[in-house]
Amino acid sequence: MAFPLPGPMRRALALADEAADCGEVPVGAVITRGGEMIAEARNAMREGSDPTAHAEIVALRRAAATLGTSRLDDCTLWVTLEPCAMCAAAIGLARVEALRFAAEDPKGGAVLHGPRLYAQPTCHHRPDVLSGIGEEEAAAQLRAFFAARR
């Protein structure tokens, strides 16, 4: 039995489509607080000539600006792809309460793969992590994007 996708993940997938339309790797992110979407972003590295402009980083910056604080203790980050090491570290530094992501990334992910950042003893904050929400849709976006470039 398939469950309907939560609204924030549906929005993150739409943002990933927008990223792909702009030639960016299709990743979208939404940050919620108390059920309200407070920030969103899509990958924009090429567009802004900024290697740090991953969807998660841009969404974290926007949420912090909206709330007027660097601590996002009561927020949930919804993202279409498992965060890389840079993004996973930033999520921890922001003290995000929960991380929800769609597709796992065996090559570049740093939450369930690679360095498994939140499992390290030096990690100061570990968000509650749940993966696989919208995994099929996100994986299809990524496959289509990279197939068109090969």
Short mmCIF file of C-alpha atoms in Angstrom, two decimals:
data_model
loop_
_atom_site.label_atom_id
_atom_site.label_comp_id
_atom_site.label_asym_id
_atom_site.label_seq_id
_atom_site.Cartn_x
_atom_site.Cartn_y
_atom_site.Cartn_z
CA MET A 1 0.00 0.00 0.00
CA ALA A 2 1.48 3.32 -1.10
CA PHE A 3 1.12 6.31 1.16
CA PRO A 4 0.68 9.82 -0.19
CA LEU A 5 3.81 11.94 -0.02
CA PRO A 6 3.89 14.63 2.65
CA GLY A 7 3.46 18.15 1.27
CA PRO A 8 7.03 19.25 2.04
CA MET A 9 8.50 16.33 0.08
CA ARG A 10 6.13 16.97 -2.83
CA ARG A 11 7.38 20.57 -2.86
CA ALA A 12 11.03 19.45 -2.64
CA LEU A 13 10.49 17.17 -5.66
CA ALA A 14 8.96 20.10 -7.59
CA LEU A 15 12.00 22.21 -6.69
CA ALA A 16 14.25 19.40 -7.93
CA ASP A 17 12.41 19.53 -11.27
CA GLU A 18 13.08 23.28 -11.41
CA ALA A 19 16.76 22.64 -10.75
CA ALA A 20 16.94 20.12 -13.60
CA ASP A 21 15.21 22.59 -15.93
CA CYS A 22 18.04 25.04 -15.15
CA GLY A 23 20.76 22.44 -15.80
CA GLU A 24 21.41 21.80 -12.11
CA VAL A 25 21.48 18.35 -10.50
CA PRO A 26 17.84 17.82 -9.48
CA VAL A 27 17.82 18.30 -5.72
CA GLY A 28 15.23 20.27 -3.80
CA ALA A 29 14.90 21.04 -0.10
CA VAL A 30 12.19 22.39 2.19
CA ILE A 31 12.41 23.29 5.86
CA THR A 32 9.33 23.09 8.05
CA ARG A 33 8.61 24.25 11.57
CA GLY A 34 5.41 23.24 13.32
CA GLY A 35 3.95 22.01 10.06
CA GLU A 36 4.62 25.30 8.25
CA MET A 37 7.05 25.52 5.32
CA ILE A 38 9.46 28.31 6.29
CA ALA A 39 12.20 27.95 3.66
CA GLU A 40 12.86 26.18 0.40
CA ALA A 41 15.62 25.95 -2.18
CA ARG A 42 16.96 23.97 -5.09
CA ASN A 43 20.48 23.27 -6.23
CA ALA A 44 22.02 26.42 -7.73
CA MET A 45 25.78 25.78 -7.94
CA ARG A 46 26.20 26.40 -11.66
CA GLU A 47 23.71 29.22 -11.78
CA GLY A 48 25.42 31.15 -8.98
CA SER A 49 28.97 29.94 -9.61
CA ASP A 50 28.91 28.80 -5.99
CA PRO A 51 30.03 25.26 -5.15
CA THR A 52 28.32 25.52 -1.75
CA ALA A 53 24.88 26.37 -3.20
CA HIS A 54 23.45 22.91 -2.55
CA ALA A 55 19.69 22.92 -1.94
CA GLU A 56 20.18 22.07 1.75
CA ILE A 57 22.69 24.85 2.40
CA VAL A 58 20.58 27.50 0.69
CA ALA A 59 17.45 26.31 2.55
CA LEU A 60 19.31 26.38 5.88
CA ARG A 61 20.47 29.96 5.21
CA ARG A 62 16.95 31.05 4.32
CA ALA A 63 15.39 29.36 7.36
CA ALA A 64 17.97 30.93 9.69
CA ALA A 65 17.29 34.35 8.18
CA THR A 66 13.52 33.88 8.46
CA LEU A 67 13.74 32.83 12.11
CA GLY A 68 16.56 35.21 13.02
CA THR A 69 18.69 32.45 14.54
CA SER A 70 21.36 29.98 13.48
CA ARG A 71 19.71 27.24 15.56
CA LEU A 72 16.91 25.39 13.84
CA ASP A 73 16.16 23.12 16.83
CA ASP A 74 12.47 22.64 16.11
CA CYS A 75 12.74 22.33 12.33
CA THR A 76 12.58 19.45 9.87
CA LEU A 77 14.59 19.41 6.65
CA TRP A 78 13.02 17.57 3.72
CA VAL A 79 15.41 16.88 0.83
CA THR A 80 15.22 14.73 -2.28
CA LEU A 81 18.72 13.20 -1.99
CA GLU A 82 20.83 11.98 0.92
CA PRO A 83 22.98 14.94 2.02
CA CYS A 84 26.68 15.04 1.22
CA ALA A 85 29.31 15.57 3.94
CA MET A 86 29.16 19.38 3.66
CA CYS A 87 25.38 19.47 3.94
CA ALA A 88 25.19 16.82 6.67
CA ALA A 89 27.69 18.80 8.75
CA ALA A 90 25.73 22.03 8.23
CA ILE A 91 22.49 20.28 9.22
CA GLY A 92 24.15 19.17 12.46
CA LEU A 93 25.63 22.61 13.13
CA ALA A 94 22.19 24.17 12.64
CA ARG A 95 20.78 21.68 15.17
CA VAL A 96 18.00 20.63 12.79
CA GLU A 97 15.66 18.37 14.74
CA ALA A 98 14.75 15.97 11.94
CA LEU A 99 16.07 15.07 8.50
CA ARG A 100 13.78 13.42 5.95
CA PHE A 101 15.23 12.46 2.58
CA ALA A 102 14.04 10.60 -0.47
CA ALA A 103 16.82 8.79 -2.35
CA GLU A 104 19.94 7.35 -0.79
CA ASP A 105 23.25 8.33 -2.39
CA PRO A 106 25.78 5.47 -2.10
CA LYS A 107 28.43 7.50 -3.94
CA GLY A 108 28.19 10.94 -2.36
CA GLY A 109 25.90 10.60 0.64
CA ALA A 110 27.28 11.11 4.13
CA VAL A 111 24.37 10.11 6.37
CA LEU A 112 23.77 6.42 5.60
CA HIS A 113 26.82 6.05 3.33
CA GLY A 114 30.42 7.22 3.16
CA PRO A 115 31.50 8.85 6.42
CA ARG A 116 28.12 8.30 8.12
CA LEU A 117 28.64 11.62 9.80
CA TYR A 118 25.98 11.32 12.49
CA ALA A 119 27.40 7.99 13.68
CA GLN A 120 30.81 9.53 14.45
CA PRO A 121 31.71 10.08 18.11
CA THR A 122 32.80 13.64 17.25
CA CYS A 123 29.31 14.55 16.02
CA HIS A 124 27.73 17.03 18.45
CA HIS A 125 24.16 16.84 17.12
CA ARG A 126 22.31 14.02 15.43
CA PRO A 127 18.98 14.80 13.82
CA ASP A 128 16.28 12.17 13.73
CA VAL A 129 16.79 10.63 10.26
CA LEU A 130 14.23 8.92 8.04
CA SER A 131 14.97 8.00 4.43
CA GLY A 132 12.98 6.63 1.50
CA ILE A 133 10.17 9.23 1.49
CA GLY A 134 9.53 9.77 -2.23
CA GLU A 135 12.53 7.65 -3.12
CA GLU A 136 11.15 6.34 -6.43
CA GLU A 137 10.29 9.81 -7.71
CA ALA A 138 13.62 11.32 -6.67
CA ALA A 139 15.63 8.44 -8.12
CA ALA A 140 13.72 8.73 -11.41
CA GLN A 141 14.51 12.46 -11.57
CA LEU A 142 18.20 11.80 -11.04
CA ARG A 143 18.34 8.93 -13.57
CA ALA A 144 16.60 11.03 -16.22
CA PHE A 145 18.86 14.01 -15.59
CA PHE A 146 22.09 12.04 -15.90
CA ALA A 147 20.86 9.87 -18.79
CA ALA A 148 20.23 13.03 -20.82
CA ARG A 149 23.85 14.09 -20.27
CA ARG A 150 25.51 10.83 -21.30
#
